[in-house]
Short mmCIF file of C-alpha atoms in Angstrom, two decimals:
data_model
loop_
_atom_site.label_atom_id
_atom_site.label_comp_id
_atom_site.label_asym_id
_atom_site.label_seq_id
_atom_site.Cartn_x
_atom_site.Cartn_y
_atom_site.Cartn_z
CA VAL M 711 -58.97 -7.13 -73.02
CA THR M 712 -57.65 -6.21 -76.42
CA ARG M 713 -58.50 -9.25 -78.47
CA VAL M 714 -60.61 -12.38 -78.03
CA LEU M 715 -60.57 -15.38 -80.33
CA VAL M 716 -63.45 -17.84 -79.99
CA ASN M 717 -62.62 -21.06 -81.83
CA GLY M 718 -60.09 -19.10 -83.85
CA ARG M 719 -62.38 -16.27 -84.90
CA GLU M 720 -62.40 -12.82 -83.42
CA GLY M 721 -65.55 -12.36 -81.38
CA ARG M 722 -67.01 -11.82 -77.99
CA ALA M 723 -70.07 -14.08 -78.00
CA ILE M 724 -70.32 -17.35 -76.08
CA ASP M 725 -73.44 -19.48 -76.38
CA PRO M 726 -75.30 -19.49 -73.03
CA MET M 727 -75.66 -23.27 -73.38
CA ASP M 728 -71.87 -23.68 -73.30
CA ARG M 729 -70.98 -26.19 -70.59
CA GLY M 730 -68.15 -23.94 -69.43
CA LEU M 731 -70.81 -21.53 -68.21
CA GLN M 732 -73.41 -24.12 -67.25
CA TYR M 733 -71.15 -26.28 -65.07
CA GLY M 734 -67.61 -24.90 -65.14
CA ASP M 735 -66.95 -27.90 -67.38
CA GLY M 736 -63.53 -27.02 -68.77
CA LEU M 737 -59.94 -25.96 -68.20
CA PHE M 738 -57.86 -22.82 -68.43
CA GLU M 739 -54.27 -21.62 -68.66
CA THR M 740 -52.76 -18.18 -68.10
CA PHE M 741 -49.64 -17.48 -70.15
CA ALA M 742 -47.01 -14.79 -69.67
CA VAL M 743 -46.34 -13.64 -73.22
CA GLN M 744 -43.50 -11.65 -74.77
CA ASP M 745 -43.81 -10.71 -78.45
CA GLY M 746 -46.30 -13.49 -79.12
CA ARG M 747 -44.27 -16.16 -77.36
CA ALA M 748 -45.58 -17.78 -74.17
CA ARG M 749 -43.11 -18.53 -71.38
CA PHE M 750 -42.99 -22.26 -70.50
CA PHE M 751 -45.54 -22.89 -73.25
CA ASP M 752 -44.79 -26.64 -73.41
CA TRP M 753 -45.39 -27.07 -69.68
CA HIS M 754 -48.71 -25.25 -69.91
CA VAL M 755 -49.72 -27.62 -72.70
CA GLU M 756 -48.60 -30.61 -70.61
CA ARG M 757 -50.87 -29.50 -67.75
CA LEU M 758 -53.70 -28.91 -70.19
CA VAL M 759 -53.25 -32.43 -71.59
CA GLU M 760 -53.33 -33.86 -68.06
CA GLY M 761 -56.50 -31.87 -67.38
CA GLY M 762 -57.99 -33.17 -70.62
CA ARG M 763 -57.16 -36.71 -69.60
CA ARG M 764 -58.90 -36.28 -66.25
CA LEU M 765 -61.99 -34.60 -67.69
CA ALA M 766 -62.06 -36.69 -70.91
CA LEU M 767 -61.85 -33.44 -72.87
CA PRO M 768 -60.01 -33.41 -76.20
CA ILE M 769 -57.15 -30.86 -76.22
CA PRO M 770 -56.39 -28.96 -79.45
CA ASP M 771 -53.09 -29.40 -81.20
CA ALA M 772 -50.25 -27.50 -79.48
CA ARG M 773 -49.29 -25.73 -82.72
CA LEU M 774 -52.80 -24.31 -83.07
CA LEU M 775 -52.69 -23.09 -79.46
CA ARG M 776 -49.25 -21.57 -80.00
CA ASP M 777 -50.49 -19.66 -83.06
CA GLU M 778 -53.59 -18.37 -81.29
CA VAL M 779 -51.61 -17.22 -78.27
CA ALA M 780 -49.37 -15.26 -80.64
CA ASP M 781 -52.43 -13.86 -82.42
CA ALA M 782 -53.99 -12.70 -79.15
CA TRP M 783 -50.83 -10.86 -78.00
CA PRO M 784 -48.36 -10.45 -80.89
CA ARG M 785 -46.16 -7.62 -79.60
CA GLY M 786 -44.74 -6.57 -76.26
CA ARG M 787 -45.39 -8.05 -72.86
CA GLY M 788 -48.86 -9.28 -72.09
CA VAL M 789 -51.05 -12.01 -70.63
CA VAL M 790 -52.98 -14.52 -72.68
CA LYS M 791 -55.69 -16.59 -71.08
CA LEU M 792 -56.92 -19.76 -72.74
CA ILE M 793 -60.23 -21.31 -71.72
CA LEU M 794 -61.19 -24.68 -73.10
CA THR M 795 -64.73 -25.90 -72.38
CA ARG M 796 -66.68 -29.04 -73.31
CA GLY M 797 -68.68 -26.87 -75.69
CA ILE M 798 -72.40 -26.52 -76.17
CA GLY M 799 -74.59 -29.18 -74.64
CA ALA M 800 -78.18 -30.00 -73.82
CA ARG M 801 -79.51 -29.51 -70.27
CA GLY M 802 -78.12 -32.06 -67.82
CA TYR M 803 -74.74 -33.04 -66.43
CA ARG M 804 -74.11 -35.84 -68.88
CA PRO M 805 -71.32 -34.87 -71.29
CA PRO M 806 -72.26 -35.09 -74.98
CA ALA M 807 -70.94 -38.26 -76.63
CA ALA M 808 -69.09 -36.17 -79.21
CA ALA M 809 -68.24 -32.90 -77.52
CA VAL M 810 -67.02 -30.03 -79.71
CA PRO M 811 -64.89 -27.99 -77.30
CA THR M 812 -65.05 -24.21 -77.20
CA ARG M 813 -61.65 -22.49 -77.29
CA ILE M 814 -61.45 -18.93 -75.96
CA VAL M 815 -58.12 -17.13 -76.25
CA SER M 816 -57.97 -13.59 -74.85
CA GLY M 817 -55.11 -11.09 -74.73
CA HIS M 818 -54.69 -8.77 -71.73
CA GLU M 819 -52.33 -5.97 -70.72
CA TRP M 820 -49.51 -7.01 -68.41
CA PRO M 821 -50.77 -6.17 -64.88
CA ALA M 822 -49.22 -3.01 -63.46
CA ARG M 823 -47.79 -3.87 -60.05
CA ASP M 824 -45.43 -2.05 -57.70
CA SER M 825 -41.86 -3.33 -58.12
CA LEU M 826 -41.50 -3.18 -54.32
CA LEU M 827 -43.52 -6.41 -54.18
CA TRP M 828 -40.48 -8.17 -55.62
CA SER M 829 -37.70 -6.17 -53.96
CA GLU M 830 -39.20 -5.64 -50.49
CA GLY M 831 -41.55 -8.60 -50.32
CA VAL M 832 -45.28 -9.13 -49.89
CA ARG M 833 -47.76 -9.56 -47.05
CA ALA M 834 -49.56 -12.90 -46.81
CA GLY M 835 -52.24 -14.07 -44.42
CA LEU M 836 -54.49 -17.04 -43.91
CA CYS M 837 -57.95 -17.05 -45.54
CA ARG M 838 -61.03 -18.30 -43.72
CA THR M 839 -62.30 -20.00 -46.90
CA ARG M 840 -60.92 -23.52 -47.17
CA LEU M 841 -60.31 -25.88 -50.06
CA GLY M 842 -62.39 -29.02 -50.38
CA ARG M 843 -60.41 -32.14 -51.20
CA ASN M 844 -61.01 -34.17 -54.35
CA ALA M 845 -58.13 -36.07 -55.88
CA ALA M 846 -60.00 -36.28 -59.20
CA LEU M 847 -59.74 -32.50 -59.62
CA ALA M 848 -56.51 -31.76 -57.74
CA GLY M 849 -53.54 -30.24 -59.52
CA ILE M 850 -55.29 -29.37 -62.79
CA LYS M 851 -56.51 -25.89 -63.70
CA HIS M 852 -60.22 -26.46 -64.15
CA LEU M 853 -62.99 -23.88 -64.27
CA ASN M 854 -64.54 -24.62 -60.85
CA ARG M 855 -62.96 -21.76 -58.94
CA LEU M 856 -65.55 -20.57 -56.43
CA GLU M 857 -63.30 -21.40 -53.49
CA GLN M 858 -60.62 -19.08 -54.82
CA VAL M 859 -63.20 -16.38 -55.57
CA LEU M 860 -64.57 -16.53 -52.01
CA ALA M 861 -61.08 -16.51 -50.51
CA ARG M 862 -59.97 -13.57 -52.68
CA ALA M 863 -63.04 -11.62 -51.62
CA GLU M 864 -61.88 -11.73 -47.98
CA TRP M 865 -59.40 -8.84 -48.20
CA ASP M 866 -58.79 -5.51 -49.86
CA ASP M 867 -55.50 -4.79 -51.61
CA GLY M 868 -54.57 -2.38 -48.85
CA ALA M 869 -54.62 -5.13 -46.22
CA MET M 870 -52.40 -7.78 -47.81
CA ASP M 871 -51.07 -9.07 -51.11
CA GLU M 872 -52.01 -12.74 -51.14
CA GLY M 873 -54.15 -15.08 -49.07
CA LEU M 874 -53.08 -18.58 -48.10
CA MET M 875 -55.57 -21.43 -48.16
CA GLN M 876 -55.79 -24.62 -46.14
CA ASP M 877 -57.84 -27.75 -46.64
CA ASP M 878 -60.32 -29.19 -44.14
CA ARG M 879 -57.50 -31.03 -42.35
CA ASP M 880 -55.68 -27.76 -41.51
CA ARG M 881 -53.04 -28.36 -44.16
CA LEU M 882 -51.54 -25.47 -46.07
CA ILE M 883 -52.17 -25.90 -49.81
CA GLY M 884 -51.24 -22.62 -51.49
CA GLY M 885 -52.22 -19.03 -52.18
CA THR M 886 -55.46 -18.08 -53.91
CA MET M 887 -53.50 -17.48 -57.13
CA SER M 888 -50.05 -18.81 -56.26
CA ASN M 889 -48.05 -21.76 -55.00
CA VAL M 890 -46.17 -21.48 -51.75
CA PHE M 891 -42.65 -22.48 -50.72
CA LEU M 892 -41.34 -22.21 -47.19
CA LEU M 893 -38.09 -22.68 -45.36
CA LEU M 894 -38.70 -24.88 -42.34
CA ALA M 895 -35.87 -26.12 -40.15
CA GLY M 896 -33.40 -25.26 -42.87
CA ARG M 897 -35.25 -27.08 -45.66
CA TRP M 898 -37.34 -25.68 -48.51
CA LEU M 899 -40.74 -27.32 -48.65
CA THR M 900 -43.86 -26.99 -50.79
CA PRO M 901 -47.28 -28.55 -50.11
CA VAL M 902 -48.32 -31.86 -51.64
CA LEU M 903 -51.13 -31.18 -54.13
CA ALA M 904 -52.63 -34.67 -54.31
CA ASP M 905 -56.02 -33.65 -52.90
CA CYS M 906 -56.47 -30.01 -53.87
CA GLY M 907 -54.65 -26.98 -55.21
CA VAL M 908 -53.22 -26.20 -58.63
CA ALA M 909 -49.82 -27.53 -59.74
CA GLY M 910 -48.47 -24.21 -60.99
CA ILE M 911 -46.15 -23.89 -63.95
CA MET M 912 -43.93 -21.48 -62.01
CA ARG M 913 -43.92 -23.94 -59.13
CA ARG M 914 -42.44 -26.46 -61.54
CA ALA M 915 -39.97 -23.90 -62.89
CA PHE M 916 -38.86 -22.90 -59.41
CA ARG M 917 -38.32 -26.49 -58.29
CA GLY M 918 -36.36 -27.24 -61.45
CA TRP M 919 -34.19 -24.16 -61.09
CA ALA M 920 -33.63 -24.81 -57.37
CA ALA M 921 -32.54 -28.38 -58.11
CA GLU M 922 -29.94 -27.02 -60.55
CA GLN M 923 -28.67 -24.79 -57.74
CA GLY M 924 -28.29 -27.86 -55.55
CA ILE M 925 -31.31 -26.92 -53.44
CA ALA M 926 -33.74 -29.77 -52.94
CA VAL M 927 -37.35 -28.57 -52.57
CA MET M 928 -39.41 -31.35 -51.06
CA GLU M 929 -43.16 -31.86 -51.37
CA ARG M 930 -44.59 -32.32 -47.89
CA ASP M 931 -47.88 -32.27 -46.04
CA ILE M 932 -47.54 -28.97 -44.18
CA ALA M 933 -49.78 -28.20 -41.21
CA VAL M 934 -50.89 -24.58 -40.92
CA ALA M 935 -49.58 -24.69 -37.35
CA ASP M 936 -46.08 -25.22 -38.78
CA LEU M 937 -46.21 -21.80 -40.47
CA ALA M 938 -45.25 -20.23 -37.16
CA GLY M 939 -41.87 -21.93 -37.45
CA ALA M 940 -41.13 -20.83 -41.03
CA SER M 941 -37.95 -18.80 -41.41
CA ALA M 942 -38.73 -17.68 -44.97
CA MET M 943 -41.49 -18.01 -47.55
CA LEU M 944 -42.03 -17.26 -51.21
CA LEU M 945 -44.99 -17.37 -53.57
CA THR M 946 -44.91 -18.26 -57.26
CA ASN M 947 -47.20 -17.92 -60.23
CA SER M 948 -46.85 -17.68 -63.99
CA LEU M 949 -47.05 -13.90 -64.06
CA ILE M 950 -45.25 -12.83 -60.88
CA GLY M 951 -42.42 -15.34 -60.96
CA ALA M 952 -41.51 -15.45 -57.26
CA TRP M 953 -42.54 -13.01 -54.53
CA PRO M 954 -40.63 -13.14 -51.27
CA VAL M 955 -42.95 -12.90 -48.25
CA ARG M 956 -42.02 -10.17 -45.76
CA GLU M 957 -45.06 -10.44 -43.50
CA LEU M 958 -46.97 -13.56 -42.60
CA ALA M 959 -50.25 -13.19 -40.68
CA GLY M 960 -49.02 -9.88 -39.31
CA GLY M 961 -45.60 -11.13 -38.18
CA ALA M 962 -42.35 -10.14 -39.90
CA LEU M 963 -40.44 -12.71 -41.95
CA PRO M 964 -36.84 -12.21 -43.11
CA LEU M 965 -36.46 -12.00 -46.89
CA ASP M 966 -34.55 -14.93 -48.30
CA PRO M 967 -32.38 -14.07 -51.35
CA LEU M 968 -33.62 -17.16 -53.22
CA ALA M 969 -36.65 -15.40 -54.72
CA ALA M 970 -34.50 -12.60 -56.15
CA ARG M 971 -32.00 -15.08 -57.57
CA PHE M 972 -34.79 -17.04 -59.21
CA ASN M 973 -36.40 -13.90 -60.64
CA ALA M 974 -33.05 -12.84 -62.12
CA TRP M 975 -32.74 -16.23 -63.80
CA LEU M 976 -36.35 -16.01 -64.99
CA ALA M 977 -35.82 -12.55 -66.51
CA ALA M 978 -32.99 -13.97 -68.58
CA GLN M 979 -35.18 -16.72 -70.07
CA VAL A 336 -83.86 -24.57 -76.21
CA THR A 337 -86.70 -22.45 -77.49
CA ARG A 338 -86.01 -19.09 -75.91
CA VAL A 339 -83.14 -17.47 -74.03
CA LEU A 340 -83.34 -14.16 -72.20
CA VAL A 341 -80.03 -12.56 -71.22
CA ASN A 342 -80.65 -9.75 -68.73
CA GLY A 343 -84.23 -9.63 -69.93
CA ARG A 344 -83.48 -9.40 -73.64
CA GLU A 345 -83.78 -12.21 -76.13
CA GLY A 346 -80.31 -13.27 -77.23
CA ARG A 347 -77.76 -15.99 -77.23
CA ALA A 348 -74.49 -14.12 -76.61
CA ILE A 349 -72.58 -14.21 -73.32
CA ASP A 350 -69.42 -12.14 -72.95
CA PRO A 351 -66.39 -14.45 -72.68
CA MET A 352 -65.19 -12.36 -69.72
CA ASP A 353 -68.31 -13.28 -67.74
CA ARG A 354 -67.25 -14.70 -64.38
CA GLY A 355 -69.81 -17.45 -64.72
CA LEU A 356 -67.66 -18.86 -67.50
CA GLN A 357 -64.28 -17.79 -66.11
CA TYR A 358 -64.74 -19.28 -62.62
CA GLY A 359 -68.19 -20.81 -62.32
CA ASP A 360 -68.90 -17.73 -60.21
CA GLY A 361 -72.67 -17.89 -59.94
CA LEU A 362 -75.82 -19.84 -59.12
CA PHE A 363 -78.58 -21.64 -60.98
CA GLU A 364 -82.10 -22.97 -60.54
CA THR A 365 -84.11 -25.43 -62.63
CA PHE A 366 -87.86 -24.85 -62.56
CA ALA A 367 -90.67 -27.22 -63.56
CA VAL A 368 -93.06 -24.89 -65.38
CA GLN A 369 -96.70 -25.26 -66.35
CA ASP A 370 -98.25 -22.48 -68.44
CA GLY A 371 -95.66 -19.97 -67.35
CA ARG A 372 -95.93 -20.82 -63.66
CA ALA A 373 -92.99 -22.42 -61.85
CA ARG A 374 -93.74 -25.11 -59.29
CA PHE A 375 -92.44 -24.22 -55.79
CA PHE A 376 -91.23 -20.89 -57.20
CA ASP A 377 -90.91 -19.26 -53.75
CA TRP A 378 -88.70 -22.07 -52.46
CA HIS A 379 -86.44 -21.79 -55.49
CA VAL A 380 -86.10 -18.07 -54.79
CA GLU A 381 -85.35 -18.79 -51.13
CA ARG A 382 -82.48 -21.10 -52.11
CA LEU A 383 -81.25 -18.52 -54.60
CA VAL A 384 -81.25 -15.87 -51.87
CA GLU A 385 -79.31 -18.19 -49.57
CA GLY A 386 -76.81 -18.79 -52.39
CA GLY A 387 -76.56 -15.05 -52.95
CA ARG A 388 -75.87 -14.54 -49.25
CA ARG A 389 -73.07 -17.10 -49.31
CA LEU A 390 -71.47 -15.79 -52.50
CA ALA A 391 -72.22 -12.10 -51.77
CA LEU A 392 -74.10 -11.96 -55.06
CA PRO A 393 -77.13 -9.66 -55.36
CA ILE A 394 -80.30 -11.56 -56.31
CA PRO A 395 -82.85 -9.91 -58.63
CA ASP A 396 -86.32 -9.13 -57.39
CA ALA A 397 -88.54 -12.22 -57.26
CA ARG A 398 -91.24 -10.54 -59.38
CA LEU A 399 -88.74 -9.94 -62.18
CA LEU A 400 -87.66 -13.58 -62.04
CA ARG A 401 -91.27 -14.76 -62.03
CA ASP A 402 -92.01 -12.68 -65.13
CA GLU A 403 -88.94 -13.92 -66.99
CA VAL A 404 -89.68 -17.55 -66.17
CA ALA A 405 -93.16 -17.04 -67.63
CA ASP A 406 -91.66 -15.33 -70.68
CA ALA A 407 -89.24 -18.19 -71.29
CA TRP A 408 -91.99 -20.87 -71.16
CA PRO A 409 -95.44 -19.28 -71.36
CA ARG A 410 -97.56 -22.27 -72.43
CA GLY A 411 -97.66 -25.95 -71.66
CA ARG A 412 -95.25 -28.01 -69.61
CA GLY A 413 -91.58 -27.14 -69.79
CA VAL A 414 -88.35 -26.54 -67.94
CA VAL A 415 -86.87 -23.12 -67.28
CA LYS A 416 -83.27 -22.80 -66.19
CA LEU A 417 -82.07 -19.63 -64.54
CA ILE A 418 -78.35 -18.89 -64.31
CA LEU A 419 -77.18 -15.92 -62.29
CA THR A 420 -73.49 -15.00 -62.53
CA ARG A 421 -71.34 -12.28 -60.99
CA GLY A 422 -71.22 -10.66 -64.45
CA ILE A 423 -68.31 -9.39 -66.47
CA GLY A 424 -65.04 -8.90 -64.66
CA ALA A 425 -61.37 -8.24 -65.24
CA ARG A 426 -58.85 -11.11 -65.09
CA GLY A 427 -58.29 -12.39 -61.55
CA TYR A 428 -60.36 -14.08 -58.85
CA ARG A 429 -61.18 -10.89 -56.98
CA PRO A 430 -64.88 -10.05 -57.38
CA PRO A 431 -65.57 -6.56 -58.77
CA ALA A 432 -66.55 -4.09 -56.04
CA ALA A 433 -69.81 -3.34 -57.84
CA ALA A 434 -70.72 -6.51 -59.72
CA VAL A 435 -73.48 -6.29 -62.33
CA PRO A 436 -74.87 -9.84 -62.38
CA THR A 437 -75.72 -11.60 -65.62
CA ARG A 438 -79.15 -13.24 -65.67
CA ILE A 439 -79.74 -16.03 -68.18
CA VAL A 440 -83.22 -17.52 -68.38
CA SER A 441 -83.74 -20.35 -70.88
CA GLY A 442 -86.82 -22.37 -71.74
CA HIS A 443 -86.57 -26.07 -72.58
CA GLU A 444 -88.94 -28.85 -73.63
CA TRP A 445 -90.11 -31.12 -70.83
CA PRO A 446 -87.76 -34.14 -70.96
CA ALA A 447 -89.35 -37.22 -72.53
CA ARG A 448 -88.90 -40.10 -70.12
CA ASP A 449 -90.43 -43.55 -69.90
CA SER A 450 -93.34 -43.59 -67.43
CA LEU A 451 -92.08 -46.99 -66.21
CA LEU A 452 -89.39 -45.10 -64.29
CA TRP A 453 -92.15 -43.92 -61.94
CA SER A 454 -94.39 -46.99 -61.94
CA GLU A 455 -91.78 -49.77 -61.94
CA GLY A 456 -88.85 -47.92 -60.37
CA VAL A 457 -85.31 -47.02 -61.37
CA ARG A 458 -81.86 -48.56 -61.16
CA ALA A 459 -79.27 -46.76 -59.02
CA GLY A 460 -75.63 -47.52 -58.41
CA LEU A 461 -72.64 -45.98 -56.68
CA CYS A 462 -70.36 -43.64 -58.67
CA ARG A 463 -66.59 -43.77 -58.34
CA THR A 464 -66.37 -39.96 -58.44
CA ARG A 465 -66.72 -38.51 -54.96
CA LEU A 466 -67.83 -35.17 -53.61
CA GLY A 467 -65.31 -32.90 -51.93
CA ARG A 468 -66.51 -31.32 -48.71
CA ASN A 469 -66.76 -27.57 -48.24
CA ALA A 470 -69.40 -26.19 -45.88
CA ALA A 471 -69.13 -22.76 -47.57
CA LEU A 472 -70.56 -24.21 -50.78
CA ALA A 473 -72.76 -27.02 -49.43
CA GLY A 474 -76.49 -27.01 -50.04
CA ILE A 475 -76.61 -24.15 -52.54
CA LYS A 476 -76.90 -24.61 -56.30
CA HIS A 477 -73.71 -22.97 -57.53
CA LEU A 478 -72.08 -23.28 -60.95
CA ASN A 479 -69.09 -25.42 -59.90
CA ARG A 480 -70.43 -28.78 -61.04
CA LEU A 481 -67.46 -30.73 -62.36
CA GLU A 482 -67.92 -33.46 -59.76
CA GLN A 483 -71.45 -34.12 -61.01
CA VAL A 484 -70.26 -34.01 -64.63
CA LEU A 485 -67.53 -36.58 -63.97
CA ALA A 486 -69.91 -38.81 -62.02
CA ARG A 487 -72.60 -38.61 -64.72
CA ALA A 488 -70.03 -39.57 -67.35
CA GLU A 489 -69.47 -42.91 -65.62
CA TRP A 490 -72.48 -44.72 -67.07
CA ASP A 491 -74.64 -44.98 -70.17
CA ASP A 492 -78.40 -44.74 -69.93
CA GLY A 493 -78.70 -48.44 -70.69
CA ALA A 494 -76.78 -49.39 -67.56
CA MET A 495 -78.66 -47.45 -64.87
CA ASP A 496 -80.85 -44.42 -64.25
CA GLU A 497 -79.05 -42.47 -61.55
CA GLY A 498 -75.67 -42.59 -59.84
CA LEU A 499 -75.23 -42.12 -56.10
CA MET A 500 -72.33 -40.09 -54.78
CA GLN A 501 -70.41 -40.30 -51.51
CA ASP A 502 -67.99 -37.89 -49.88
CA ASP A 503 -64.39 -38.68 -48.93
CA ARG A 504 -65.58 -40.14 -45.60
CA ASP A 505 -67.69 -42.82 -47.34
CA ARG A 506 -70.93 -41.04 -46.53
CA LEU A 507 -73.82 -41.12 -48.96
CA ILE A 508 -74.74 -37.59 -50.05
CA GLY A 509 -77.16 -37.91 -52.97
CA GLY A 510 -77.57 -38.70 -56.65
CA THR A 511 -75.78 -36.76 -59.38
CA MET A 512 -79.02 -34.86 -60.06
CA SER A 513 -81.24 -35.91 -57.19
CA ASN A 514 -81.63 -36.21 -53.44
CA VAL A 515 -81.96 -39.60 -51.85
CA PHE A 516 -84.28 -40.99 -49.18
CA LEU A 517 -83.99 -44.47 -47.74
CA LEU A 518 -85.88 -46.68 -45.38
CA LEU A 519 -83.48 -48.08 -42.82
CA ALA A 520 -84.64 -50.16 -39.87
CA GLY A 521 -88.19 -48.93 -40.42
CA ARG A 522 -87.28 -45.21 -40.54
CA TRP A 523 -87.06 -42.88 -43.50
CA LEU A 524 -83.72 -41.06 -43.61
CA THR A 525 -82.04 -38.55 -45.89
CA PRO A 526 -78.36 -37.47 -45.82
CA VAL A 527 -77.20 -34.39 -43.92
CA LEU A 528 -76.04 -31.81 -46.49
CA ALA A 529 -73.86 -29.66 -44.24
CA ASP A 530 -70.60 -30.40 -46.08
CA CYS A 531 -71.62 -31.10 -49.68
CA GLY A 532 -74.60 -31.85 -51.89
CA VAL A 533 -77.50 -29.69 -53.03
CA ALA A 534 -80.53 -29.07 -50.82
CA GLY A 535 -83.14 -29.89 -53.45
CA ILE A 536 -86.49 -28.16 -53.67
CA MET A 537 -88.25 -31.51 -54.17
CA ARG A 538 -86.36 -32.84 -51.14
CA ARG A 539 -87.97 -30.05 -49.15
CA ALA A 540 -91.37 -30.75 -50.70
CA PHE A 541 -91.13 -34.47 -49.96
CA ARG A 542 -90.14 -33.93 -46.34
CA GLY A 543 -92.96 -31.45 -45.87
CA TRP A 544 -95.51 -33.77 -47.45
CA ALA A 545 -94.24 -36.76 -45.47
CA ALA A 546 -94.53 -34.83 -42.21
CA GLU A 547 -98.16 -34.08 -43.05
CA GLN A 548 -98.68 -37.83 -43.50
CA GLY A 549 -97.24 -38.40 -40.04
CA ILE A 550 -93.99 -39.79 -41.46
CA ALA A 551 -90.90 -38.24 -39.92
CA VAL A 552 -87.97 -38.11 -42.36
CA MET A 553 -84.78 -37.58 -40.38
CA GLU A 554 -81.54 -36.05 -41.64
CA ARG A 555 -78.72 -38.39 -40.77
CA ASP A 556 -75.11 -39.09 -41.63
CA ILE A 557 -75.50 -42.25 -43.68
CA ALA A 558 -72.52 -44.49 -44.36
CA VAL A 559 -72.43 -46.08 -47.80
CA ALA A 560 -72.01 -49.42 -46.02
CA ASP A 561 -75.50 -48.93 -44.55
CA LEU A 562 -77.04 -49.01 -48.03
CA ALA A 563 -76.89 -52.79 -47.91
CA GLY A 564 -79.48 -52.70 -45.11
CA ALA A 565 -81.92 -50.36 -46.87
CA SER A 566 -85.40 -51.83 -47.35
CA ALA A 567 -86.53 -49.10 -49.77
CA MET A 568 -85.16 -46.03 -51.47
CA LEU A 569 -86.44 -43.11 -53.50
CA LEU A 570 -84.87 -40.25 -55.41
CA THR A 571 -86.26 -36.74 -55.79
CA ASN A 572 -85.63 -33.75 -58.01
CA SER A 573 -87.61 -30.76 -59.25
CA LEU A 574 -88.50 -32.36 -62.56
CA ILE A 575 -88.99 -36.04 -61.70
CA GLY A 576 -90.78 -35.60 -58.39
CA ALA A 577 -89.96 -38.94 -56.74
CA TRP A 578 -88.58 -42.07 -58.38
CA PRO A 579 -88.80 -45.31 -56.42
CA VAL A 580 -85.60 -47.36 -56.67
CA ARG A 581 -86.08 -50.95 -57.78
CA GLU A 582 -82.43 -51.91 -58.15
CA LEU A 583 -79.53 -50.74 -56.01
CA ALA A 584 -75.99 -51.61 -57.10
CA GLY A 585 -77.36 -54.65 -58.96
CA GLY A 586 -79.51 -55.96 -56.09
CA ALA A 587 -83.31 -55.83 -56.10
CA LEU A 588 -85.13 -53.46 -53.76
CA PRO A 589 -88.86 -53.69 -53.01
CA LEU A 590 -90.87 -50.68 -54.23
CA ASP A 591 -92.32 -48.68 -51.39
CA PRO A 592 -95.71 -47.08 -52.16
CA LEU A 593 -94.57 -43.76 -50.64
CA ALA A 594 -93.08 -42.45 -53.92
CA ALA A 595 -96.32 -43.10 -55.82
CA ARG A 596 -98.39 -41.45 -53.10
CA PHE A 597 -96.14 -38.41 -53.14
CA ASN A 598 -96.22 -38.18 -56.94
CA ALA A 599 -100.02 -38.33 -56.90
CA TRP A 600 -100.10 -35.45 -54.42
CA LEU A 601 -97.54 -33.54 -56.52
CA ALA A 602 -99.58 -33.97 -59.69
CA ALA A 603 -102.53 -32.35 -57.94
CA GLN A 604 -100.52 -29.22 -57.04
#
């Protein structure tokens, strides 16, 4: 981390009574930043506003957030993470009547990753850890992430690149840190996220781009058993863009050119 | 809050990169303390150890925890909250190979509550917010508590005293901050907590005490629809002991003397 702004001031001290720590009572966003400018900034803010609506958490003005993102990573290519909590509270679950949110904006180096992940594809497998279903929390990027932590702890980097997660009804939902798209019987599909999962910004970008290419990507309930019939798969997130999957649960998958085409478009944004 | 110890040192500054804040990656316990001594301390530590086993989080030595609890509230009656996180980490869900947990021990005044809640009973009602099911996280007291926060935000203190929560299969699990016991067809029952909910220390104490009285309290799957047939109900947590319920979803419930008997026993501990 190079720089952290807490409520707009440089600093590294969070009050232990902050409800973000006490209960995971808050939201976050991870921005890909170039020269102080966040990619798809408006869409990140839209998701944050939706999260704020669900949690009854006031969201700061977008201009303030834009300025702080630029402050946290003004030059070059980097990652800015924004955490927004319900602020300091007394003991007990009840939210304060007038919450004063805590805003934490941190700048991070762009992660160094092998370019072969994009050109040759990645290895994905199914995690044992499942996602609980709760429509009230589905889609938004809240701070309750233990399921992802437990799933991500299941493998070492040497073994695979991303783990896929299912819900308790054996439905594929997404990767631990990514959304998933698969080609099934000639159609591109992505899981419905009504009950769990995060509605990724790059998921939205990929669907929008695909539609412009005349490729309809449908949201569907996808059974894990259907993965065996997939003829291609790709994974998206805000930092990686799209990764084509070359190996799924140990079996080879052909690389579809769609991921590379999307990444080329993305690089030109 | 009167005193906060962070890793044994007085202070109020948590690193914003702490995984407790970033992901709710940690556990907590709330102790009822009298003159530096926590009630049912060993059982709290047992639950913490079980949580540590599930999350692969190393738990500090019980003697250290006992000393810090006493430090945080040495005299009189108070509440000590312990938070144990996976410590500071880099960006990303993957837990550090060698995590250095953060230990936060805070002392709080005993909550001032009307004694009529014990003598005359409390009002309970059903929350709209439900609990997602995930056996990997059920029973333990982890830091992902947004469901409880949303449920607790549904009512003002004037309206009722505790909200009951159900899972997505319409099964009663517990209160937002308590466990629930009900008398159904002449038998005392409490919900199975295999898929969600917190296995409360006072729940354990109540069951143990009841067994000594010759009263078997059975764990059962309890449908919310069965609440209509309940002839008595009580709520337990580490601070309140047992509250008899006098009003359930607007309907009157007779007070059963069991809560008062248990509280009398508890006061003598």
